[in-house]
Amino acid sequence: MVSPVNSSGSTKERILGAAEVLFAQRGFDGASLRQLTAAAGVNLAAVNYHFGSKDKLVEEVFRRRLDALNASRLSALAKVAGHPDTTLEAVLAAYIRPALDLSHDGNGSLFMRVLARAFAEHDDTLRQFLSANYGHVMRQFTAEFARLLPQLSKQELYWRIDLVTGALTHAMSGFGMIQRKSDVSEHAHREQTAQHLIRFAVAGLSHP
Amino acid sequence: MVSPVNSSGSTKERILGAAEVLFAQRGFDGASLRQLTAAAGVNLAAVNYHFGSKDKLVEEVFRRRLDALNASRLSALAKVAGHPDTTLEAVLAAYIRPALDLSHDGNGSLFMRVLARAFAEHDDTLRQFLSANYGHVMRQFTAEFARLLPQLSKQELYWRIDLVTGALTHAMSGFGMIQRKSDVSEHAHREQTAQHLIRFAVAGLSHP
DNA sequence: GGCCAGTTCAAACGATCGTTTGAGCATACG
DNA sequence: CGTATGCTCAAACGATCGTTTGAACTGGCC
């Protein structure tokens, strides 16, 4: 009934890995600590010993991926933001490409599904955690969008960013709908996907 | 801790109403039958008596709203589909406006949040139910999009529809971010929202 | 060896879950 | 009136949940 034992890495890492998979598959409530620890090949009590509680484990699952993702996004943004000849494409690439790279290695793609769940669940605790720890990233991108799209009112801009965010979250979590053909390399497919998302976002943000 | 008693309508209707609210707030797993029946002002056993099980209740919550929503969408689509001078705007309006009208009366807006949850949860049972009962609606709209956008390959079109769907679902479930100002009538605000979503979707679908 | 901090383990705790039960109540029909 | 039918009710069922406990085991250090 439950996935096989994972026997590589430390206990904490095995729990985090199994949690990412099961949270993506069954949700935060739906995945029990017993399923989770069985999949990770560790004792049930290990979660509370190493993380304190299930809620703290959820936070750690987010922290591990989001720290890397947002650092990568901000680093990419810093290279293009503020320059007089920066394009909308370049800023969107700084936002989208790190997420696609995350999908590439390990179970990172499952994490985007976990993230989509967090969006759908209007759980206040989780939203506050995300907003407090990673809100500044979206704020920096929003500021750059505002600079590149001066003709839009604040309200207009927020509307469009919200819609673009929804589209990207949906697309990256619902993965698998657009299958990679066998005659296309993974790298080429990722490049194709990035182009799709970026062009769509440019059109959605900058239409008259 | 739990919302007050609802004392209007039949037992079945009170359960359905309370279920819609609580499923939107806490998810399908998160909302317990005890919270639900307490909010509806009915006995705990009433859910299993009238609906058979919690899962069947979930299906009924969807069926009640989706039957009306999709009938309205198909009716609107039938008025414009196939005509030689039909615009993309008109088809998108047929898709979007019925959903906004649903948000208008009663707790319909909460239902869009329930729908967004269903998207995020990759629960197979629920997805099969939705696909089996309402898949034909999306198929008809897709066919009309294909007719109006002959320059796009099938793969291109699916990509864009997927992204637009994500944007709309996200926007209509995340409601409240864009607040209605007190000096704007509700009808005017709804019209504004419709224009926003439609123009965004047109740009996303038809960009070169 | 003896001790100790760090970790794992089986077992149990109380709470809550969806569901079932059987008695009790209401209304309608002969 | 008697009784059948549809519904509501309090109470309990077994299962599963997150968490806690205290003993057992581990390695390194004196």
Short mmCIF file of C-alpha atoms (C1' of nucleotides) in Angstrom, two decimals:
data_model
loop_
_atom_site.label_atom_id
_atom_site.label_comp_id
_atom_site.label_asym_id
_atom_site.label_seq_id
_atom_site.Cartn_x
_atom_site.Cartn_y
_atom_site.Cartn_z
CA MET A 1 0.00 0.00 0.00
CA VAL A 2 2.86 2.36 0.85
CA SER A 3 5.99 3.05 -1.14
CA PRO A 4 9.10 1.01 -0.45
CA VAL A 5 11.82 1.85 2.01
CA ASN A 6 14.28 4.59 1.26
CA SER A 7 17.60 3.70 2.79
CA SER A 8 20.00 6.46 1.73
CA GLY A 9 21.06 9.48 3.70
CA SER A 10 20.50 10.48 7.28
CA THR A 11 17.23 9.98 9.11
CA LYS A 12 16.29 13.64 8.77
CA GLU A 13 16.98 13.64 5.06
CA ARG A 14 15.05 10.44 4.48
CA ILE A 15 12.06 11.89 6.31
CA LEU A 16 12.20 15.11 4.31
CA GLY A 17 12.42 13.19 1.05
CA ALA A 18 9.53 10.90 1.84
CA ALA A 19 7.49 13.83 3.14
CA GLU A 20 7.90 15.72 -0.11
CA VAL A 21 6.65 12.75 -2.10
CA LEU A 22 3.70 11.93 0.13
CA PHE A 23 2.62 15.53 0.70
CA ALA A 24 2.51 15.99 -3.06
CA GLN A 25 0.52 12.79 -3.54
CA ARG A 26 -1.94 12.97 -0.68
CA GLY A 27 -1.76 16.44 0.80
CA PHE A 28 -0.62 17.60 4.20
CA ASP A 29 -3.57 16.14 6.05
CA GLY A 30 -3.89 13.09 3.84
CA ALA A 31 -0.34 11.86 4.37
CA SER A 32 -0.03 10.32 7.84
CA LEU A 33 3.18 10.12 9.82
CA ARG A 34 2.87 6.35 9.79
CA GLN A 35 2.81 6.16 5.99
CA LEU A 36 5.58 8.73 5.88
CA THR A 37 7.94 7.04 8.31
CA ALA A 38 7.27 3.65 6.74
CA ALA A 39 8.21 5.03 3.31
CA ALA A 40 11.32 6.63 4.74
CA GLY A 41 12.29 3.46 6.58
CA VAL A 42 12.51 5.16 9.96
CA ASN A 43 10.69 4.84 13.25
CA LEU A 44 7.41 6.65 13.78
CA ALA A 45 8.74 8.69 16.68
CA ALA A 46 11.65 9.99 14.60
CA VAL A 47 9.54 12.79 13.13
CA ASN A 48 8.67 14.29 16.50
CA TYR A 49 12.20 13.72 17.73
CA HIS A 50 13.91 15.48 14.84
CA PHE A 51 11.32 18.10 13.89
CA GLY A 52 9.16 18.57 16.97
CA SER A 53 5.81 18.12 15.27
CA LYS A 54 4.20 17.39 11.94
CA ASP A 55 3.61 21.09 11.32
CA LYS A 56 7.28 21.86 11.81
CA LEU A 57 8.09 19.09 9.36
CA VAL A 58 5.84 20.75 6.79
CA GLU A 59 7.69 24.01 7.32
CA GLU A 60 11.04 22.29 6.89
CA VAL A 61 9.92 20.70 3.63
CA PHE A 62 9.14 24.17 2.34
CA ARG A 63 12.23 25.79 3.77
CA ARG A 64 14.64 23.33 2.21
CA ARG A 65 13.40 23.90 -1.34
CA LEU A 66 12.32 27.53 -1.13
CA ASP A 67 15.64 28.71 0.27
CA ALA A 68 17.40 27.35 -2.77
CA LEU A 69 14.70 28.36 -5.23
CA ASN A 70 14.41 31.94 -4.07
CA ALA A 71 18.13 32.47 -3.72
CA SER A 72 18.46 31.34 -7.30
CA ARG A 73 15.63 33.62 -8.39
CA LEU A 74 17.04 36.67 -6.64
CA SER A 75 20.50 35.99 -7.99
CA ALA A 76 19.13 35.82 -11.52
CA LEU A 77 17.04 38.93 -10.96
CA ALA A 78 19.98 40.90 -9.63
CA LYS A 79 21.81 40.36 -12.91
CA VAL A 80 19.12 42.10 -14.95
CA ALA A 81 17.12 44.35 -12.62
CA GLY A 82 17.49 48.10 -12.84
CA HIS A 83 19.42 48.14 -16.10
CA PRO A 84 18.02 50.56 -18.65
CA ASP A 85 17.86 47.95 -21.41
CA THR A 86 16.42 45.05 -19.43
CA THR A 87 13.54 43.23 -21.08
CA LEU A 88 10.40 41.73 -19.61
CA GLU A 89 11.52 38.37 -20.95
CA ALA A 90 14.73 38.54 -18.96
CA VAL A 91 12.95 39.26 -15.68
CA LEU A 92 10.41 36.51 -16.28
CA ALA A 93 13.21 34.13 -17.12
CA ALA A 94 14.79 34.94 -13.76
CA TYR A 95 11.52 33.95 -12.13
CA ILE A 96 10.64 30.88 -14.16
CA ARG A 97 13.92 29.17 -15.00
CA PRO A 98 15.01 28.42 -11.41
CA ALA A 99 11.69 26.67 -10.84
CA LEU A 100 12.17 24.55 -13.95
CA ASP A 101 15.69 23.69 -12.88
CA LEU A 102 14.27 22.58 -9.55
CA SER A 103 11.96 20.23 -11.42
CA HIS A 104 14.96 18.77 -13.11
CA ASP A 105 16.87 17.21 -10.26
CA GLY A 106 15.63 14.71 -7.73
CA ASN A 107 12.07 15.02 -6.53
CA GLY A 108 12.04 18.74 -7.06
CA SER A 109 9.17 18.56 -9.52
CA LEU A 110 7.01 17.06 -6.82
CA PHE A 111 7.76 20.07 -4.70
CA MET A 112 6.02 22.35 -7.16
CA ARG A 113 2.95 20.24 -6.61
CA VAL A 114 3.33 20.69 -2.87
CA LEU A 115 3.57 24.41 -3.48
CA ALA A 116 0.40 24.38 -5.54
CA ARG A 117 -1.37 22.64 -2.69
CA ALA A 118 -0.23 25.32 -0.30
CA PHE A 119 -1.75 27.90 -2.62
CA ALA A 120 -5.06 26.07 -2.75
CA GLU A 121 -5.24 25.51 0.97
CA HIS A 122 -6.11 28.79 2.56
CA ASP A 123 -4.51 27.69 5.80
CA ASP A 124 -3.50 30.85 7.61
CA THR A 125 -0.54 29.41 9.49
CA LEU A 126 1.12 28.21 6.31
CA ARG A 127 0.35 31.38 4.38
CA GLN A 128 1.80 33.54 7.11
CA PHE A 129 4.93 31.42 7.17
CA LEU A 130 5.36 31.72 3.42
CA SER A 131 4.61 35.42 3.37
CA ALA A 132 6.95 36.18 6.28
CA ASN A 133 9.88 34.20 4.91
CA TYR A 134 9.61 34.67 1.17
CA GLY A 135 7.36 37.66 0.58
CA HIS A 136 10.33 39.89 -0.18
CA VAL A 137 11.13 37.88 -3.29
CA MET A 138 7.78 38.54 -4.91
CA ARG A 139 8.07 42.17 -3.82
CA GLN A 140 11.36 42.60 -5.65
CA PHE A 141 10.00 41.05 -8.82
CA THR A 142 6.87 43.18 -8.60
CA ALA A 143 8.98 46.33 -8.32
CA GLU A 144 10.90 45.40 -11.44
CA PHE A 145 7.69 44.61 -13.32
CA ALA A 146 6.36 48.02 -12.31
CA ARG A 147 9.48 49.66 -13.69
CA LEU A 148 9.21 47.85 -17.02
CA LEU A 149 5.46 48.40 -17.35
CA PRO A 150 5.00 52.05 -16.33
CA GLN A 151 1.83 52.41 -18.37
CA LEU A 152 -0.04 50.06 -16.00
CA SER A 153 -1.76 51.25 -12.85
CA LYS A 154 -0.87 49.49 -9.63
CA GLN A 155 -4.21 47.73 -9.64
CA GLU A 156 -3.76 46.62 -13.24
CA LEU A 157 -0.29 45.31 -12.52
CA TYR A 158 -1.37 43.34 -9.45
CA TRP A 159 -4.19 41.79 -11.42
CA ARG A 160 -1.88 40.62 -14.16
CA ILE A 161 0.81 39.33 -11.86
CA ASP A 162 -1.81 37.38 -9.94
CA LEU A 163 -3.09 35.82 -13.15
CA VAL A 164 0.40 34.98 -14.38
CA THR A 165 1.28 33.43 -11.02
CA GLY A 166 -1.82 31.26 -11.23
CA ALA A 167 -0.95 30.10 -14.71
CA LEU A 168 2.63 29.21 -13.83
CA THR A 169 1.74 27.45 -10.60
CA HIS A 170 -0.93 25.47 -12.35
CA ALA A 171 1.31 24.54 -15.24
CA MET A 172 4.30 23.52 -13.18
CA SER A 173 2.31 21.48 -10.70
CA GLY A 174 0.10 19.80 -13.28
CA PHE A 175 3.18 18.60 -15.08
CA GLY A 176 3.01 15.57 -17.31
CA MET A 177 0.16 16.89 -19.42
CA ILE A 178 2.67 18.06 -21.96
CA GLN A 179 4.85 15.00 -22.43
CA ARG A 180 8.38 15.08 -23.65
CA LYS A 181 8.76 13.22 -26.91
CA SER A 182 11.41 10.55 -26.97
CA ASP A 183 13.34 12.27 -29.74
CA VAL A 184 13.77 15.44 -27.71
CA SER A 185 16.48 15.70 -25.11
CA GLU A 186 15.51 16.61 -21.58
CA HIS A 187 17.49 19.80 -21.79
CA ALA A 188 15.80 20.79 -25.03
CA HIS A 189 12.39 20.03 -23.58
CA ARG A 190 13.08 22.18 -20.56
CA GLU A 191 14.18 24.98 -22.84
CA GLN A 192 10.97 24.59 -24.84
CA THR A 193 8.86 24.69 -21.69
CA ALA A 194 10.65 27.80 -20.46
CA GLN A 195 10.01 29.52 -23.77
CA HIS A 196 6.33 28.62 -23.61
CA LEU A 197 5.84 29.94 -20.11
CA ILE A 198 7.86 33.09 -20.68
CA ARG A 199 6.09 34.01 -23.91
CA PHE A 200 2.72 33.39 -22.31
CA ALA A 201 3.63 35.52 -19.31
CA VAL A 202 4.95 38.33 -21.50
CA ALA A 203 1.72 38.36 -23.46
CA GLY A 204 -0.38 38.31 -20.28
CA LEU A 205 1.57 41.08 -18.59
CA SER A 206 2.11 43.48 -21.46
CA HIS A 207 -1.00 43.35 -23.61
CA PRO A 208 -2.44 46.84 -24.26
CA MET B 1 -14.98 27.26 17.30
CA VAL B 2 -17.47 26.33 14.58
CA SER B 3 -19.81 28.60 12.65
CA PRO B 4 -23.33 29.13 13.96
CA VAL B 5 -26.38 27.10 13.10
CA ASN B 6 -28.02 27.43 9.71
CA SER B 7 -31.74 26.90 10.12
CA SER B 8 -33.26 27.46 6.69
CA GLY B 9 -34.23 24.86 4.08
CA SER B 10 -34.42 21.10 4.24
CA THR B 11 -31.86 18.95 6.00
CA LYS B 12 -30.21 17.95 2.71
CA GLU B 13 -29.92 21.54 1.57
CA ARG B 14 -28.54 22.70 4.89
CA ILE B 15 -25.90 19.99 4.76
CA LEU B 16 -24.93 20.89 1.20
CA GLY B 17 -24.67 24.56 2.11
CA ALA B 18 -22.54 23.98 5.17
CA ALA B 19 -20.40 21.48 3.28
CA GLU B 20 -19.62 24.02 0.58
CA VAL B 21 -18.47 26.54 3.15
CA LEU B 22 -16.39 24.16 5.22
CA PHE B 23 -14.83 22.32 2.27
CA ALA B 24 -13.71 25.68 0.91
CA GLN B 25 -12.29 26.74 4.27
CA ARG B 26 -10.63 23.54 5.44
CA GLY B 27 -10.54 21.12 2.55
CA PHE B 28 -12.27 17.81 2.05
CA ASP B 29 -10.21 16.00 4.63
CA GLY B 30 -9.92 18.93 6.98
CA ALA B 31 -13.64 19.50 7.38
CA SER B 32 -15.09 16.80 9.63
CA LEU B 33 -18.66 15.60 9.56
CA ARG B 34 -19.06 16.74 13.14
CA GLN B 35 -18.07 20.33 12.34
CA LEU B 36 -20.19 20.16 9.23
CA THR B 37 -23.37 18.86 10.84
CA ALA B 38 -22.95 21.25 13.76
CA ALA B 39 -22.72 24.20 11.36
CA ALA B 40 -25.75 22.95 9.45
CA GLY B 41 -27.72 22.41 12.64
CA VAL B 42 -28.47 18.78 11.89
CA ASN B 43 -27.63 15.47 13.50
CA LEU B 44 -24.30 13.79 12.77
CA ALA B 45 -25.96 10.71 11.29
CA ALA B 46 -27.94 12.79 8.80
CA VAL B 47 -25.05 12.89 6.31
CA ASN B 48 -24.82 9.13 6.01
CA TYR B 49 -28.59 8.81 6.00
CA HIS B 50 -29.16 11.29 3.17
CA PHE B 51 -25.98 10.88 1.12
CA GLY B 52 -24.63 7.45 2.02
CA SER B 53 -21.09 8.55 2.84
CA LYS B 54 -18.84 11.58 3.04
CA ASP B 55 -17.45 10.89 -0.44
CA LYS B 56 -20.93 10.89 -1.93
CA LEU B 57 -21.59 14.19 -0.19
CA VAL B 58 -18.49 15.64 -1.84
CA GLU B 59 -19.77 14.52 -5.22
CA GLU B 60 -23.17 16.07 -4.55
CA VAL B 61 -21.57 19.39 -3.62
CA PHE B 62 -19.86 19.38 -7.01
CA ARG B 63 -22.85 18.13 -8.93
CA ARG B 64 -25.20 20.79 -7.62
CA ARG B 65 -23.01 23.70 -8.75
CA LEU B 66 -21.39 22.18 -11.82
CA ASP B 67 -24.67 21.14 -13.40
CA ALA B 68 -25.84 24.74 -13.31
CA LEU B 69 -22.46 26.22 -14.22
CA ASN B 70 -21.81 23.99 -17.21
CA ALA B 71 -25.35 24.21 -18.54
CA SER B 72 -24.96 27.96 -18.47
CA ARG B 73 -21.58 27.76 -20.18
CA LEU B 74 -22.79 25.46 -22.94
CA SER B 75 -25.87 27.58 -23.50
CA ALA B 76 -23.72 30.67 -23.89
CA LEU B 77 -21.28 28.83 -26.14
CA ALA B 78 -24.05 27.54 -28.38
CA LYS B 79 -25.07 31.11 -29.16
CA VAL B 80 -21.67 31.98 -30.64
CA ALA B 81 -19.94 28.75 -31.64
CA GLY B 82 -19.54 27.91 -35.28
CA HIS B 83 -20.56 31.32 -36.64
CA PRO B 84 -18.13 32.71 -39.19
CA ASP B 85 -17.79 36.06 -37.40
CA THR B 86 -17.44 34.79 -33.84
CA THR B 87 -14.62 36.36 -31.84
CA LEU B 88 -12.30 34.83 -29.28
CA GLU B 89 -13.64 37.32 -26.76
CA ALA B 90 -17.16 36.00 -27.21
CA VAL B 91 -16.15 32.39 -26.61
CA LEU B 92 -14.10 33.30 -23.56
CA ALA B 93 -17.00 35.33 -22.23
CA ALA B 94 -19.19 32.23 -22.55
CA TYR B 95 -16.67 30.39 -20.39
CA ILE B 96 -15.90 33.05 -17.82
CA ARG B 97 -19.13 34.96 -17.26
CA PRO B 98 -21.20 32.04 -15.93
CA ALA B 99 -18.50 31.41 -13.31
CA LEU B 100 -18.59 35.04 -12.22
CA ASP B 101 -22.36 34.97 -12.04
CA LEU B 102 -22.06 31.93 -9.80
CA SER B 103 -19.81 33.94 -7.51
CA HIS B 104 -22.52 36.54 -7.34
CA ASP B 105 -25.36 34.71 -5.64
CA GLY B 106 -25.24 32.89 -2.32
CA ASN B 107 -22.10 31.01 -1.43
CA GLY B 108 -21.26 30.33 -5.05
CA SER B 109 -17.96 32.15 -4.81
CA LEU B 110 -16.85 29.69 -2.18
CA PHE B 111 -17.54 26.93 -4.63
CA MET B 112 -14.85 28.22 -6.96
CA ARG B 113 -12.45 27.76 -4.08
CA VAL B 114 -13.67 24.21 -3.64
CA LEU B 115 -13.06 23.68 -7.33
CA ALA B 116 -9.53 25.02 -7.05
CA ARG B 117 -8.90 22.56 -4.24
CA ALA B 118 -10.08 19.74 -6.42
CA PHE B 119 -7.55 20.82 -9.03
CA ALA B 120 -4.72 20.91 -6.52
CA GLU B 121 -5.58 17.56 -5.00
CA HIS B 122 -4.53 14.91 -7.42
CA ASP B 123 -7.09 12.53 -5.99
CA ASP B 124 -7.92 10.06 -8.75
CA THR B 125 -11.47 9.29 -7.65
CA LEU B 126 -12.46 12.93 -7.76
CA ARG B 127 -10.67 13.63 -11.02
CA GLN B 128 -12.33 10.70 -12.72
CA PHE B 129 -15.71 11.87 -11.49
CA LEU B 130 -15.12 15.37 -12.84
CA SER B 131 -13.71 14.15 -16.13
CA ALA B 132 -16.50 11.63 -16.68
CA ASN B 133 -19.32 14.05 -15.92
CA TYR B 134 -18.05 17.35 -17.23
CA GLY B 135 -15.21 16.60 -19.61
CA HIS B 136 -17.43 17.19 -22.63
CA VAL B 137 -17.78 20.85 -21.74
CA MET B 138 -14.07 21.54 -21.94
CA ARG B 139 -13.93 19.50 -25.12
CA GLN B 140 -16.52 21.69 -26.82
CA PHE B 141 -14.73 24.86 -25.83
CA THR B 142 -11.41 23.43 -26.98
CA ALA B 143 -12.90 22.61 -30.37
CA GLU B 144 -14.11 26.17 -30.77
CA PHE B 145 -10.75 27.57 -29.73
CA ALA B 146 -9.10 25.36 -32.30
CA ARG B 147 -11.43 26.72 -34.98
CA LEU B 148 -10.65 30.34 -34.06
CA LEU B 149 -6.91 29.78 -33.73
CA PRO B 150 -6.06 27.65 -36.77
CA GLN B 151 -2.47 28.87 -36.80
CA LEU B 152 -1.71 27.02 -33.55
CA SER B 153 -0.64 23.40 -33.45
CA LYS B 154 -2.61 21.09 -31.23
CA GLN B 155 0.24 21.01 -28.76
CA GLU B 156 0.50 24.78 -28.72
CA LEU B 157 -3.22 25.15 -28.17
CA TYR B 158 -3.32 22.67 -25.30
CA TRP B 159 -0.45 24.45 -23.63
CA ARG B 160 -2.16 27.78 -23.81
CA ILE B 161 -5.56 26.52 -22.69
CA ASP B 162 -3.90 24.83 -19.76
CA LEU B 163 -2.18 28.06 -18.75
CA VAL B 164 -5.35 30.10 -19.16
CA THR B 165 -7.31 27.60 -17.08
CA GLY B 166 -4.73 27.86 -14.34
CA ALA B 167 -4.89 31.64 -14.35
CA LEU B 168 -8.68 31.74 -14.17
CA THR B 169 -8.97 29.08 -11.51
CA HIS B 170 -6.35 30.80 -9.43
CA ALA B 171 -7.93 34.22 -9.84
CA MET B 172 -11.49 33.17 -9.12
CA SER B 173 -10.59 31.07 -6.10
CA GLY B 174 -8.15 33.58 -4.65
CA PHE B 175 -10.87 36.20 -4.74
CA GLY B 176 -10.73 39.17 -2.43
CA MET B 177 -7.24 40.20 -3.45
CA ILE B 178 -8.78 42.71 -5.80
CA GLN B 179 -11.29 44.47 -3.59
CA ARG B 180 -14.32 46.26 -4.82
CA LYS B 181 -14.20 49.95 -3.96
CA SER B 182 -17.24 51.28 -2.14
CA ASP B 183 -18.06 53.72 -4.92
CA VAL B 184 -18.37 50.98 -7.51
CA SER B 185 -21.57 48.96 -7.80
CA GLU B 186 -21.33 45.21 -7.54
CA HIS B 187 -22.58 44.83 -11.08
CA ALA B 188 -19.96 47.23 -12.38
CA HIS B 189 -17.23 45.47 -10.45
CA ARG B 190 -18.24 42.12 -11.88
CA GLU B 191 -18.20 43.60 -15.36
CA GLN B 192 -14.71 44.98 -14.70
CA THR B 193 -13.49 41.64 -13.47
CA ALA B 194 -14.91 39.88 -16.51
CA GLN B 195 -13.15 42.33 -18.81
CA HIS B 196 -9.86 41.76 -17.01
CA LEU B 197 -10.03 38.01 -17.24
CA ILE B 198 -11.22 37.97 -20.83
CA ARG B 199 -8.57 40.39 -22.09
CA PHE B 200 -5.87 38.46 -20.27
CA ALA B 201 -7.08 35.17 -21.72
CA VAL B 202 -7.28 36.62 -25.22
CA ALA B 203 -3.70 37.83 -24.95
CA GLY B 204 -2.51 34.49 -23.58
CA LEU B 205 -4.27 32.44 -26.23
CA SER B 206 -3.63 34.50 -29.33
CA HIS B 207 -0.15 35.98 -28.98
CA PRO B 208 2.04 35.27 -32.03
"C1'" DG C 1 35.72 -1.09 31.92
"C1'" DG C 2 32.15 2.91 33.07
"C1'" DC C 3 29.73 6.76 31.75
"C1'" DC C 4 27.19 9.80 28.75
"C1'" DA C 5 24.82 12.26 25.00
"C1'" DG C 6 22.50 11.14 20.79
"C1'" DT C 7 19.42 8.32 18.56
"C1'" DT C 8 16.16 4.53 17.67
"C1'" DC C 9 12.67 1.52 19.12
"C1'" DA C 10 8.01 -0.79 20.43
"C1'" DA C 11 4.22 0.42 22.88
"C1'" DA C 12 0.86 3.06 24.53
"C1'" DC C 13 -1.88 7.64 25.19
"C1'" DG C 14 -5.99 10.41 24.40
"C1'" DA C 15 -8.38 12.56 20.71
"C1'" DT C 16 -10.89 12.49 16.63
"C1'" DC C 17 -12.34 10.41 12.52
"C1'" DG C 18 -16.39 8.18 9.36
"C1'" DT C 19 -19.86 5.07 10.06
"C1'" DT C 20 -23.48 2.13 12.25
"C1'" DT C 21 -27.03 1.08 15.47
"C1'" DG C 22 -31.51 0.93 17.51
"C1'" DA C 23 -34.72 3.49 19.88
"C1'" DG C 24 -37.79 7.53 19.42
"C1'" DC C 25 -40.58 10.85 16.94
"C1'" DA C 26 -43.60 12.62 13.30
"C1'" DT C 27 -46.97 12.36 9.77
"C1'" DA C 28 -50.17 9.91 6.68
"C1'" DC C 29 -53.32 6.16 5.45
"C1'" DG C 30 -56.17 2.01 6.20
"C1'" DC D 1 -57.47 3.67 16.50
"C1'" DG D 2 -53.33 0.93 14.74
"C1'" DT D 3 -49.60 0.80 11.98
"C1'" DA D 4 -46.41 1.76 8.47
"C1'" DT D 5 -42.95 5.12 6.66
"C1'" DG D 6 -39.60 8.67 6.69
"C1'" DC D 7 -36.66 11.01 9.43
"C1'" DT D 8 -33.96 12.44 13.70
"C1'" DC D 9 -31.55 11.46 17.65
"C1'" DA D 10 -27.89 10.06 21.33
"C1'" DA D 11 -24.70 6.68 21.76
"C1'" DA D 12 -21.46 3.67 20.52
"C1'" DC D 13 -18.24 1.16 17.08
"C1'" DG D 14 -13.57 0.23 15.35
"C1'" DA D 15 -9.98 2.59 13.00
"C1'" DT D 16 -6.56 5.92 12.62
"C1'" DC D 17 -4.55 10.11 13.85
"C1'" DG D 18 -0.33 13.02 16.15
"C1'" DT D 19 2.18 12.70 20.09
"C1'" DT D 20 4.57 10.92 24.31
"C1'" DT D 21 7.00 7.63 27.04
"C1'" DG D 22 10.70 4.93 28.84
"C1'" DA D 23 13.68 1.45 27.77
"C1'" DA D 24 17.34 -0.19 24.52
"C1'" DC D 25 21.05 0.68 21.67
"C1'" DT D 26 25.02 3.43 19.63
"C1'" DG D 27 29.39 5.61 19.41
"C1'" DG D 28 33.09 8.28 21.51
"C1'" DC D 29 35.77 9.81 25.66
"C1'" DC D 30 37.76 9.50 30.38
#
